[in-house]
Short mmCIF file of N, CA and C in Angstrom, two decimals:
data_model
loop_
_atom_site.label_atom_id
_atom_site.label_comp_id
_atom_site.label_asym_id
_atom_site.label_seq_id
_atom_site.Cartn_x
_atom_site.Cartn_y
_atom_site.Cartn_z
N MET B 57 78.91 110.47 130.94
CA MET B 57 79.64 109.00 130.36
C MET B 57 79.10 107.86 130.57
N LYS B 58 78.57 107.83 131.79
CA LYS B 58 78.00 106.50 132.53
C LYS B 58 76.77 106.29 131.69
N LYS B 59 75.90 107.30 131.53
CA LYS B 59 74.55 107.66 131.07
C LYS B 59 74.96 106.80 129.33
N LYS B 60 75.89 107.54 128.74
CA LYS B 60 76.18 107.05 127.20
C LYS B 60 76.46 105.73 127.18
N SER B 61 77.17 104.95 127.99
CA SER B 61 77.65 103.73 128.27
C SER B 61 76.28 102.69 128.21
N THR B 62 75.41 103.51 129.00
CA THR B 62 74.11 102.44 129.47
C THR B 62 73.31 102.42 128.11
N VAL B 63 73.47 103.45 127.43
CA VAL B 63 72.49 103.69 126.38
C VAL B 63 72.97 102.59 125.25
N VAL B 64 74.30 102.54 124.85
CA VAL B 64 74.89 101.72 124.28
C VAL B 64 74.95 100.32 124.47
N PHE B 65 75.14 100.14 125.53
CA PHE B 65 74.72 98.50 125.98
C PHE B 65 73.10 97.88 125.95
N LEU B 66 72.30 99.13 126.20
CA LEU B 66 70.98 98.64 125.82
C LEU B 66 70.27 98.49 124.44
N VAL B 67 71.10 99.38 123.36
CA VAL B 67 71.05 99.32 121.91
C VAL B 67 71.57 97.96 121.92
N ALA B 68 72.69 97.65 122.07
CA ALA B 68 73.19 96.25 121.80
C ALA B 68 72.77 95.01 122.52
N VAL B 69 72.14 95.19 123.23
CA VAL B 69 71.23 94.21 124.00
C VAL B 69 69.99 93.74 123.09
N ALA B 70 69.37 94.98 122.75
CA ALA B 70 67.82 95.03 121.91
C ALA B 70 68.45 94.48 120.75
N LEU B 71 69.52 94.84 120.12
CA LEU B 71 69.75 94.61 118.75
C LEU B 71 70.23 92.90 118.69
N ILE B 72 70.81 92.17 119.50
CA ILE B 72 71.05 91.02 119.85
C ILE B 72 69.74 90.19 119.90
N ALA B 73 69.00 90.80 120.63
CA ALA B 73 67.44 90.03 120.76
C ALA B 73 66.76 89.91 119.63
N VAL B 74 66.64 91.35 118.93
CA VAL B 74 66.10 91.27 117.54
C VAL B 74 66.46 90.37 116.57
N MET B 75 67.89 90.33 116.45
CA MET B 75 68.79 89.18 115.61
C MET B 75 68.47 87.88 115.69
N GLY B 76 68.30 87.67 116.99
CA GLY B 76 68.08 86.20 117.47
C GLY B 76 66.75 85.92 117.23
N MET B 77 65.49 86.52 117.24
CA MET B 77 64.40 86.59 116.91
C MET B 77 64.04 86.19 115.40
N ALA B 78 65.12 87.21 114.24
CA ALA B 78 65.02 87.03 113.06
C ALA B 78 65.60 85.76 112.62
N TYR B 79 66.60 85.01 113.37
CA TYR B 79 67.10 83.55 113.06
C TYR B 79 66.35 82.35 113.34
N ALA B 80 65.31 82.63 114.35
CA ALA B 80 64.41 81.45 114.86
C ALA B 80 63.13 81.12 113.83
N ALA B 81 63.86 79.93 113.34
CA ALA B 81 62.58 79.58 112.07
C ALA B 81 61.33 79.27 112.61
N PRO B 82 60.06 79.64 112.35
CA PRO B 82 58.50 79.58 112.86
C PRO B 82 58.84 78.01 112.64
N PRO B 83 58.01 77.50 113.45
CA PRO B 83 57.85 75.82 113.20
C PRO B 83 57.07 75.21 112.22
N LEU B 84 57.16 74.21 111.40
CA LEU B 84 56.87 73.99 110.26
C LEU B 84 55.21 73.49 110.52
N PRO B 85 54.55 73.61 109.48
CA PRO B 85 53.03 73.20 109.81
C PRO B 85 53.18 71.39 110.01
N ILE B 86 52.46 70.93 110.49
CA ILE B 86 52.25 69.47 110.91
C ILE B 86 52.16 68.75 109.65
N ALA B 87 51.17 69.23 108.50
CA ALA B 87 51.38 68.25 107.24
C ALA B 87 53.03 68.47 106.76
N ASP B 88 53.48 69.42 106.48
CA ASP B 88 54.69 69.61 105.89
C ASP B 88 55.86 68.79 106.84
N ARG B 89 55.74 68.72 108.11
CA ARG B 89 56.58 68.04 108.79
C ARG B 89 56.39 66.35 108.40
N ILE B 90 55.16 65.71 108.32
CA ILE B 90 55.13 64.32 107.77
C ILE B 90 55.41 64.31 106.49
N ALA B 91 55.13 65.15 105.77
CA ALA B 91 56.07 65.05 104.51
C ALA B 91 57.50 64.97 104.37
N ASN B 92 57.93 66.15 105.17
CA ASN B 92 59.56 65.63 105.30
C ASN B 92 60.21 64.21 106.09
N GLN B 93 59.18 63.69 106.82
CA GLN B 93 59.69 62.56 107.39
C GLN B 93 59.65 61.41 106.51
N GLU B 94 58.28 61.81 105.77
CA GLU B 94 58.09 60.58 104.42
C GLU B 94 59.45 60.63 103.61
N ASN B 95 60.04 61.96 103.32
CA ASN B 95 61.15 61.89 102.33
C ASN B 95 62.28 61.41 102.88
N ARG B 96 62.61 61.87 104.18
CA ARG B 96 63.93 61.32 105.00
C ARG B 96 63.79 59.74 105.22
N ILE B 97 62.60 59.17 105.22
CA ILE B 97 62.47 57.51 105.12
C ILE B 97 62.95 57.08 103.86
N HIS B 98 62.17 57.69 102.61
CA HIS B 98 62.58 57.45 101.38
C HIS B 98 64.02 57.44 101.09
N GLN B 99 64.22 58.64 101.56
CA GLN B 99 65.97 58.63 101.46
C GLN B 99 66.79 57.56 101.85
N GLY B 100 66.67 57.26 102.98
CA GLY B 100 67.50 56.37 103.92
C GLY B 100 67.26 54.91 103.09
N ILE B 101 66.06 54.62 102.46
CA ILE B 101 66.16 53.82 101.52
C ILE B 101 66.88 53.44 100.29
N ALA B 102 66.76 54.83 99.66
CA ALA B 102 67.67 55.01 98.49
C ALA B 102 69.06 54.81 98.75
N LYS B 103 69.57 55.27 100.19
CA LYS B 103 70.99 55.34 100.44
C LYS B 103 71.45 53.97 100.87
N GLY B 104 70.31 53.13 101.17
CA GLY B 104 70.89 51.93 101.92
C GLY B 104 70.92 52.01 103.39
N GLU B 105 70.53 52.88 103.79
CA GLU B 105 70.92 53.14 105.23
C GLU B 105 69.75 52.64 105.97
N LEU B 106 68.63 52.42 105.60
CA LEU B 106 67.58 51.61 105.92
C LEU B 106 67.07 50.50 105.63
N THR B 107 67.07 49.36 106.05
CA THR B 107 66.27 48.02 105.72
C THR B 107 64.82 48.34 105.32
N ARG B 108 64.37 47.38 104.47
CA ARG B 108 62.97 47.58 104.27
C ARG B 108 62.18 47.33 105.38
N GLY B 109 62.47 46.18 106.39
CA GLY B 109 61.84 45.90 107.68
C GLY B 109 61.81 47.51 108.78
N GLU B 110 62.73 48.17 108.78
CA GLU B 110 62.97 49.44 109.33
C GLU B 110 62.16 50.59 109.11
N ALA B 111 62.04 50.40 107.71
CA ALA B 111 61.28 51.60 106.91
C ALA B 111 59.91 51.50 106.94
N ASP B 112 59.55 50.09 107.04
CA ASP B 112 58.16 49.60 107.19
C ASP B 112 57.57 49.91 108.44
N THR B 113 58.38 49.81 109.75
CA THR B 113 58.16 50.21 111.05
C THR B 113 57.95 51.53 110.90
N LEU B 114 59.09 52.49 110.25
CA LEU B 114 58.76 53.86 110.37
C LEU B 114 57.54 54.77 109.50
N TYR B 115 57.41 53.71 108.47
CA TYR B 115 55.85 54.36 107.74
C TYR B 115 54.77 53.87 108.59
N ALA B 116 54.80 52.95 109.21
CA ALA B 116 53.42 52.42 110.19
C ALA B 116 53.52 53.38 111.17
N ASN B 117 54.57 54.01 111.50
CA ASN B 117 54.57 54.96 112.90
C ASN B 117 53.73 56.41 112.18
N LEU B 118 54.41 56.63 110.92
CA LEU B 118 53.87 57.88 110.48
C LEU B 118 52.38 57.96 110.08
N ASN B 119 51.93 56.74 109.68
CA ASN B 119 50.78 56.19 109.13
C ASN B 119 50.01 56.62 110.31
N TYR B 120 50.50 55.96 111.36
CA TYR B 120 49.44 56.12 112.74
C TYR B 120 49.29 57.73 113.13
N ILE B 121 50.66 58.48 113.02
CA ILE B 121 50.57 59.80 113.04
C ILE B 121 49.60 60.73 112.29
N LYS B 122 49.75 60.32 111.05
CA LYS B 122 48.59 60.73 109.90
C LYS B 122 47.27 60.62 110.50
N GLU B 123 46.62 59.30 110.57
CA GLU B 123 45.62 59.05 110.96
C GLU B 123 44.99 60.09 112.16
N ARG B 124 45.84 60.06 113.27
CA ARG B 124 45.56 60.95 114.40
C ARG B 124 45.36 62.58 113.93
N TYR B 125 45.86 62.83 113.09
CA TYR B 125 46.05 64.16 112.28
C TYR B 125 44.85 64.55 111.96
N TYR B 126 44.85 63.86 110.96
CA TYR B 126 43.17 63.77 110.39
C TYR B 126 41.88 63.67 111.24
N ARG B 127 42.24 63.07 112.06
CA ARG B 127 41.15 62.68 113.04
C ARG B 127 40.94 63.95 113.85
N MET B 128 42.06 64.71 114.40
CA MET B 128 41.89 65.61 115.60
C MET B 128 41.41 66.85 114.37
N VAL B 129 41.89 67.25 113.10
CA VAL B 129 41.66 68.31 112.50
C VAL B 129 40.05 68.28 111.84
N SER B 130 39.49 66.98 111.87
CA SER B 130 38.32 66.73 111.27
C SER B 130 36.92 67.77 112.08
N ASP B 131 37.31 68.22 112.92
CA ASP B 131 36.34 69.16 113.50
C ASP B 131 36.58 70.66 113.36
N GLY B 132 37.73 70.80 112.28
CA GLY B 132 37.85 71.94 111.59
C GLY B 132 38.80 72.82 112.34
N THR B 133 39.33 72.21 113.61
CA THR B 133 40.22 73.28 114.37
C THR B 133 41.36 71.96 115.19
N LEU B 134 42.59 72.88 115.38
CA LEU B 134 43.43 72.05 116.14
C LEU B 134 44.00 72.49 117.54
N THR B 135 43.78 72.24 118.29
CA THR B 135 43.80 72.64 119.75
C THR B 135 45.21 72.66 119.61
N PRO B 136 45.73 73.63 120.85
CA PRO B 136 47.03 74.02 121.12
C PRO B 136 47.45 72.38 121.94
N GLY B 137 46.68 71.73 122.46
CA GLY B 137 46.95 70.49 123.25
C GLY B 137 47.30 69.34 122.06
N GLU B 138 46.35 69.24 121.14
CA GLU B 138 46.47 68.44 120.16
C GLU B 138 47.57 68.95 119.04
N ARG B 139 47.99 70.02 118.99
CA ARG B 139 49.15 70.11 118.26
C ARG B 139 50.48 69.63 118.88
N LYS B 140 50.34 70.09 120.33
CA LYS B 140 51.49 69.75 121.13
C LYS B 140 51.60 68.09 121.07
N ARG B 141 50.39 67.33 121.34
CA ARG B 141 50.77 65.74 121.16
C ARG B 141 51.32 65.35 119.79
N LEU B 142 50.66 65.95 118.72
CA LEU B 142 51.16 65.61 117.47
C LEU B 142 52.62 66.00 117.40
N GLU B 143 52.89 67.31 117.67
CA GLU B 143 54.41 67.56 117.60
C GLU B 143 55.34 66.65 118.27
N LYS B 144 54.94 66.37 119.32
CA LYS B 144 55.78 65.13 120.35
C LYS B 144 55.87 63.84 119.55
N MET B 145 54.90 63.28 118.93
CA MET B 145 54.83 62.23 118.27
C MET B 145 55.92 61.82 116.81
N LEU B 146 55.69 63.55 116.39
CA LEU B 146 56.76 63.72 115.27
C LEU B 146 57.93 64.10 115.49
N ASP B 147 58.11 64.10 116.62
CA ASP B 147 59.40 64.51 117.37
C ASP B 147 60.25 62.99 117.76
N ASP B 148 59.21 62.27 118.19
CA ASP B 148 60.04 61.28 118.87
C ASP B 148 60.04 60.26 117.28
N ASN B 149 59.11 60.25 116.45
CA ASN B 149 59.63 59.81 114.98
C ASN B 149 60.82 60.09 114.39
N GLY B 150 60.73 61.58 114.61
CA GLY B 150 62.20 62.07 113.60
C GLY B 150 63.27 61.53 114.26
N HIS B 151 63.09 61.50 115.76
CA HIS B 151 64.74 60.74 116.24
C HIS B 151 64.73 59.39 116.00
N MET B 152 63.79 58.46 115.72
CA MET B 152 63.83 57.18 115.47
C MET B 152 64.59 56.88 113.81
N ILE B 153 63.99 57.95 113.07
CA ILE B 153 64.47 57.70 111.71
C ILE B 153 65.98 58.17 112.02
N HIS B 154 66.36 59.17 112.39
CA HIS B 154 67.72 59.67 112.76
C HIS B 154 68.69 58.28 113.07
N GLN B 155 67.98 57.62 114.23
CA GLN B 155 68.86 56.33 114.83
C GLN B 155 68.74 55.37 114.01
N LYS B 156 67.91 55.20 113.25
CA LYS B 156 67.81 53.83 112.24
C LYS B 156 68.68 54.28 111.07
N ARG B 157 68.73 55.28 110.83
CA ARG B 157 69.55 55.68 109.52
C ARG B 157 70.92 55.57 109.75
N LEU B 158 71.28 56.06 111.16
CA LEU B 158 72.82 56.09 111.72
C LEU B 158 73.33 54.47 111.76
N ASN B 159 72.46 53.74 112.28
CA ASN B 159 72.82 52.30 112.63
C ASN B 159 73.05 51.49 111.38
N ALA B 160 73.12 52.00 110.08
CA ALA B 160 72.97 51.16 108.96
C ALA B 160 74.36 50.10 108.68
N ILE B 161 73.97 49.10 108.37
CA ILE B 161 75.03 47.99 108.19
C ILE B 161 75.93 48.35 106.91
N ARG B 162 76.98 48.57 107.35
CA ARG B 162 78.19 48.98 106.28
C ARG B 162 78.95 47.52 106.13
N PRO B 163 79.65 47.97 104.92
CA PRO B 163 80.73 46.56 104.70
C PRO B 163 81.97 47.03 105.46
N LEU B 164 82.78 46.06 105.90
CA LEU B 164 83.95 46.20 106.56
C LEU B 164 84.84 46.11 105.67
N TYR B 165 85.29 46.78 105.10
CA TYR B 165 86.57 46.92 104.35
C TYR B 165 87.95 47.22 104.49
#
């Protein structure tokens, strides 16, 4: 009886682990993340959540990241360290986009 309970428990743990891996999305490639952030900035402008000045700052950050990305891949490879630096810059810019879109000035009705 104890052996059967242990087997059932181990199978359940393995099943949960496999399901967790199935739901974990693989990271987006750098170019896709850049395009996604450009789209988020554009949507923020269209919805009135970003001022032109805020959008210009965010686009400038993104252009800097794109320039660094193209420079890093110019030799044909992107090392894990380079990828990590780019991911960090994109994470920071993504948080900035989120914060600036949340602080939108809305009329007081």
